JSON list of C-alpha atoms in Angstrom, two decimals:
[
{"chain": "L", "resi": 144, "resn": "ALA", "atom": "CA", "xyz": [17.41, -12.70, -4.25]},
{"chain": "L", "resi": 145, "resn": "GLU", "atom": "CA", "xyz": [16.52, -15.11, -6.33]},
{"chain": "L", "resi": 146, "resn": "GLY", "atom": "CA", "xyz": [15.01, -17.24, -3.54]},
{"chain": "L", "resi": 147, "resn": "ALA", "atom": "CA", "xyz": [13.08, -13.84, -2.22]},
{"chain": "L", "resi": 148, "resn": "GLN", "atom": "CA", "xyz": [11.64, -13.61, -5.54]},
{"chain": "L", "resi": 149, "resn": "LEU", "atom": "CA", "xyz": [10.69, -17.04, -6.12]},
{"chain": "L", "resi": 150, "resn": "PHE", "atom": "CA", "xyz": [9.05, -17.25, -2.70]},
{"chain": "L", "resi": 151, "resn": "ARG", "atom": "CA", "xyz": [6.66, -14.20, -3.60]},
{"chain": "L", "resi": 152, "resn": "ALA", "atom": "CA", "xyz": [6.25, -15.88, -6.79]},
{"chain": "L", "resi": 153, "resn": "SER", "atom": "CA", "xyz": [4.67, -18.98, -5.34]},
{"chain": "L", "resi": 154, "resn": "THR", "atom": "CA", "xyz": [2.63, -17.20, -2.72]},
{"chain": "L", "resi": 155, "resn": "SER", "atom": "CA", "xyz": [-0.12, -15.14, -2.19]},
{"chain": "L", "resi": 156, "resn": "TRP", "atom": "CA", "xyz": [-1.74, -13.14, 0.36]},
{"chain": "L", "resi": 157, "resn": "ILE", "atom": "CA", "xyz": [-5.51, -13.37, 1.77]},
{"chain": "L", "resi": 158, "resn": "VAL", "atom": "CA", "xyz": [-6.31, -9.70, 3.24]},
{"chain": "L", "resi": 159, "resn": "GLY", "atom": "CA", "xyz": [-9.45, -10.87, 5.21]},
{"chain": "L", "resi": 160, "resn": "ASN", "atom": "CA", "xyz": [-10.22, -8.02, 7.27]},
{"chain": "L", "resi": 161, "resn": "GLY", "atom": "CA", "xyz": [-6.89, -6.15, 6.69]},
{"chain": "L", "resi": 162, "resn": "THR", "atom": "CA", "xyz": [-5.87, -6.08, 10.74]},
{"chain": "L", "resi": 163, "resn": "SER", "atom": "CA", "xyz": [-2.74, -8.04, 9.91]},
{"chain": "L", "resi": 164, "resn": "CYS", "atom": "CA", "xyz": [-1.43, -6.64, 6.92]},
{"chain": "L", "resi": 165, "resn": "ARG", "atom": "CA", "xyz": [0.67, -3.80, 6.34]},
{"chain": "L", "resi": 166, "resn": "PHE", "atom": "CA", "xyz": [-0.64, -1.20, 3.65]},
{"chain": "L", "resi": 167, "resn": "TRP", "atom": "CA", "xyz": [2.52, 0.07, 2.37]},
{"chain": "L", "resi": 168, "resn": "THR", "atom": "CA", "xyz": [5.02, -2.82, 2.40]},
{"chain": "L", "resi": 169, "resn": "ASP", "atom": "CA", "xyz": [3.12, -6.16, 2.18]},
{"chain": "L", "resi": 170, "resn": "PRO", "atom": "CA", "xyz": [2.25, -7.73, -1.14]},
{"chain": "L", "resi": 171, "resn": "TRP", "atom": "CA", "xyz": [-1.63, -7.64, -0.74]},
{"chain": "L", "resi": 172, "resn": "LEU", "atom": "CA", "xyz": [-2.39, -5.37, -3.58]},
{"chain": "L", "resi": 173, "resn": "GLU", "atom": "CA", "xyz": [-2.74, -7.41, -6.75]},
{"chain": "L", "resi": 174, "resn": "GLY", "atom": "CA", "xyz": [0.29, -9.65, -5.53]},
{"chain": "L", "resi": 175, "resn": "ASN", "atom": "CA", "xyz": [2.59, -6.60, -5.00]},
{"chain": "L", "resi": 176, "resn": "SER", "atom": "CA", "xyz": [3.38, -4.20, -2.43]},
{"chain": "L", "resi": 177, "resn": "ILE", "atom": "CA", "xyz": [2.66, -0.33, -2.62]},
{"chain": "L", "resi": 178, "resn": "SER", "atom": "CA", "xyz": [6.54, -0.01, -1.75]},
{"chain": "L", "resi": 179, "resn": "THR", "atom": "CA", "xyz": [6.96, -2.13, -5.30]},
{"chain": "L", "resi": 180, "resn": "LEU", "atom": "CA", "xyz": [4.12, -0.59, -7.23]},
{"chain": "L", "resi": 181, "resn": "ALA", "atom": "CA", "xyz": [4.84, 3.15, -6.21]},
{"chain": "L", "resi": 182, "resn": "PRO", "atom": "CA", "xyz": [8.06, 3.69, -4.58]},
{"chain": "L", "resi": 183, "resn": "ALA", "atom": "CA", "xyz": [8.38, 7.32, -5.21]},
{"chain": "L", "resi": 184, "resn": "LEU", "atom": "CA", "xyz": [5.16, 7.70, -3.50]},
{"chain": "L", "resi": 185, "resn": "VAL", "atom": "CA", "xyz": [6.22, 5.39, -0.48]},
{"chain": "L", "resi": 186, "resn": "ALA", "atom": "CA", "xyz": [9.43, 7.44, -0.47]},
{"chain": "L", "resi": 187, "resn": "LEU", "atom": "CA", "xyz": [7.24, 10.24, 0.95]},
{"chain": "L", "resi": 188, "resn": "VAL", "atom": "CA", "xyz": [5.67, 8.06, 3.88]},
{"chain": "L", "resi": 189, "resn": "PRO", "atom": "CA", "xyz": [7.63, 7.97, 7.00]},
{"chain": "L", "resi": 190, "resn": "PRO", "atom": "CA", "xyz": [9.12, 4.48, 7.84]},
{"chain": "L", "resi": 191, "resn": "ARG", "atom": "CA", "xyz": [7.38, 4.12, 11.19]},
{"chain": "L", "resi": 192, "resn": "ARG", "atom": "CA", "xyz": [4.20, 4.88, 9.26]},
{"chain": "L", "resi": 193, "resn": "ARG", "atom": "CA", "xyz": [5.39, 2.27, 6.81]},
{"chain": "L", "resi": 194, "resn": "ARG", "atom": "CA", "xyz": [5.67, -0.11, 9.45]},
{"chain": "L", "resi": 195, "resn": "THR", "atom": "CA", "xyz": [2.45, 0.49, 11.26]},
{"chain": "L", "resi": 196, "resn": "ARG", "atom": "CA", "xyz": [-0.18, 1.32, 8.93]},
{"chain": "L", "resi": 197, "resn": "MET", "atom": "CA", "xyz": [-2.28, -1.76, 8.36]},
{"chain": "L", "resi": 198, "resn": "VAL", "atom": "CA", "xyz": [-5.02, -2.20, 5.64]},
{"chain": "L", "resi": 199, "resn": "ALA", "atom": "CA", "xyz": [-7.84, -2.16, 7.73]},
{"chain": "L", "resi": 200, "resn": "THR", "atom": "CA", "xyz": [-6.84, 1.62, 9.02]},
{"chain": "L", "resi": 201, "resn": "ALA", "atom": "CA", "xyz": [-5.45, 2.90, 5.86]},
{"chain": "L", "resi": 202, "resn": "LEU", "atom": "CA", "xyz": [-8.93, 2.07, 3.86]},
{"chain": "L", "resi": 203, "resn": "ILE", "atom": "CA", "xyz": [-11.20, 3.97, 6.59]},
{"chain": "L", "resi": 204, "resn": "ASP", "atom": "CA", "xyz": [-11.80, 7.29, 5.26]},
{"chain": "L", "resi": 205, "resn": "ARG", "atom": "CA", "xyz": [-8.81, 7.07, 2.70]},
{"chain": "L", "resi": 206, "resn": "SER", "atom": "CA", "xyz": [-6.23, 7.72, 5.70]},
{"chain": "L", "resi": 207, "resn": "TRP", "atom": "CA", "xyz": [-3.50, 6.10, 3.67]},
{"chain": "L", "resi": 208, "resn": "ILE", "atom": "CA", "xyz": [-3.49, 9.69, 2.08]},
{"chain": "L", "resi": 209, "resn": "LEU", "atom": "CA", "xyz": [-2.83, 11.41, 5.25]},
{"chain": "L", "resi": 210, "resn": "ASP", "atom": "CA", "xyz": [0.53, 9.14, 5.29]},
{"chain": "L", "resi": 211, "resn": "ILE", "atom": "CA", "xyz": [2.10, 10.91, 2.59]},
{"chain": "L", "resi": 212, "resn": "GLN", "atom": "CA", "xyz": [4.25, 13.92, 3.43]},
{"chain": "L", "resi": 213, "resn": "GLY", "atom": "CA", "xyz": [5.87, 16.54, 1.46]},
{"chain": "L", "resi": 214, "resn": "SER", "atom": "CA", "xyz": [5.12, 17.26, -1.94]},
{"chain": "L", "resi": 215, "resn": "LEU", "atom": "CA", "xyz": [4.34, 14.83, -4.91]},
{"chain": "L", "resi": 216, "resn": "GLY", "atom": "CA", "xyz": [6.80, 15.37, -8.03]},
{"chain": "L", "resi": 217, "resn": "PRO", "atom": "CA", "xyz": [5.74, 14.20, -11.04]},
{"chain": "L", "resi": 218, "resn": "ALA", "atom": "CA", "xyz": [6.54, 10.23, -10.34]},
{"chain": "L", "resi": 219, "resn": "ALA", "atom": "CA", "xyz": [4.78, 10.35, -7.36]},
{"chain": "L", "resi": 220, "resn": "THR", "atom": "CA", "xyz": [1.61, 12.17, -8.84]},
{"chain": "L", "resi": 221, "resn": "LEU", "atom": "CA", "xyz": [1.06, 9.21, -11.30]},
{"chain": "L", "resi": 222, "resn": "GLU", "atom": "CA", "xyz": [1.94, 6.50, -8.72]},
{"chain": "L", "resi": 223, "resn": "TYR", "atom": "CA", "xyz": [-0.67, 8.15, -6.45]},
{"chain": "L", "resi": 224, "resn": "ILE", "atom": "CA", "xyz": [-3.00, 8.13, -9.06]},
{"chain": "L", "resi": 225, "resn": "ASP", "atom": "CA", "xyz": [-2.52, 4.44, -9.94]},
{"chain": "L", "resi": 226, "resn": "ILE", "atom": "CA", "xyz": [-2.83, 3.56, -6.20]},
{"chain": "L", "resi": 227, "resn": "TRP", "atom": "CA", "xyz": [-5.95, 5.60, -5.80]},
{"chain": "L", "resi": 228, "resn": "ARG", "atom": "CA", "xyz": [-7.56, 4.10, -8.51]},
{"chain": "L", "resi": 229, "resn": "LYS", "atom": "CA", "xyz": [-6.54, 0.43, -7.19]},
{"chain": "L", "resi": 230, "resn": "VAL", "atom": "CA", "xyz": [-7.39, 0.70, -3.52]},
{"chain": "L", "resi": 231, "resn": "GLN", "atom": "CA", "xyz": [-11.05, 2.42, -4.22]},
{"chain": "L", "resi": 232, "resn": "HIS", "atom": "CA", "xyz": [-12.33, -0.69, -4.95]},
{"chain": "L", "resi": 233, "resn": "VAL", "atom": "CA", "xyz": [-10.92, -3.12, -2.30]},
{"chain": "L", "resi": 234, "resn": "VAL", "atom": "CA", "xyz": [-13.54, -4.48, 0.05]},
{"chain": "L", "resi": 235, "resn": "LEU", "atom": "CA", "xyz": [-12.36, -6.29, 3.38]},
{"chain": "L", "resi": 236, "resn": "SER", "atom": "CA", "xyz": [-14.22, -9.19, 4.76]},
{"chain": "L", "resi": 237, "resn": "SER", "atom": "CA", "xyz": [-15.41, -9.02, 8.15]}
]
């Protein structure tokens, strides 16, 4: 666990066009993964979608929202708002 934490702390992600970076699980948003920032929200995303949704497709028409299934409880609602605010200004390079 310490090795993984050290690795994450000493590396950074360049998202570029977003086609090779997973939206839900890779640490692309402010150095963190959405799984880390919003665990209650990510719990409502089917595992297959978590593995396959890329940043590039997630940001098109905010399609990441469609990945969320089920009712948002209080914690997931707060996390949703936080993630929505953070990703709305993300611009990918071509």
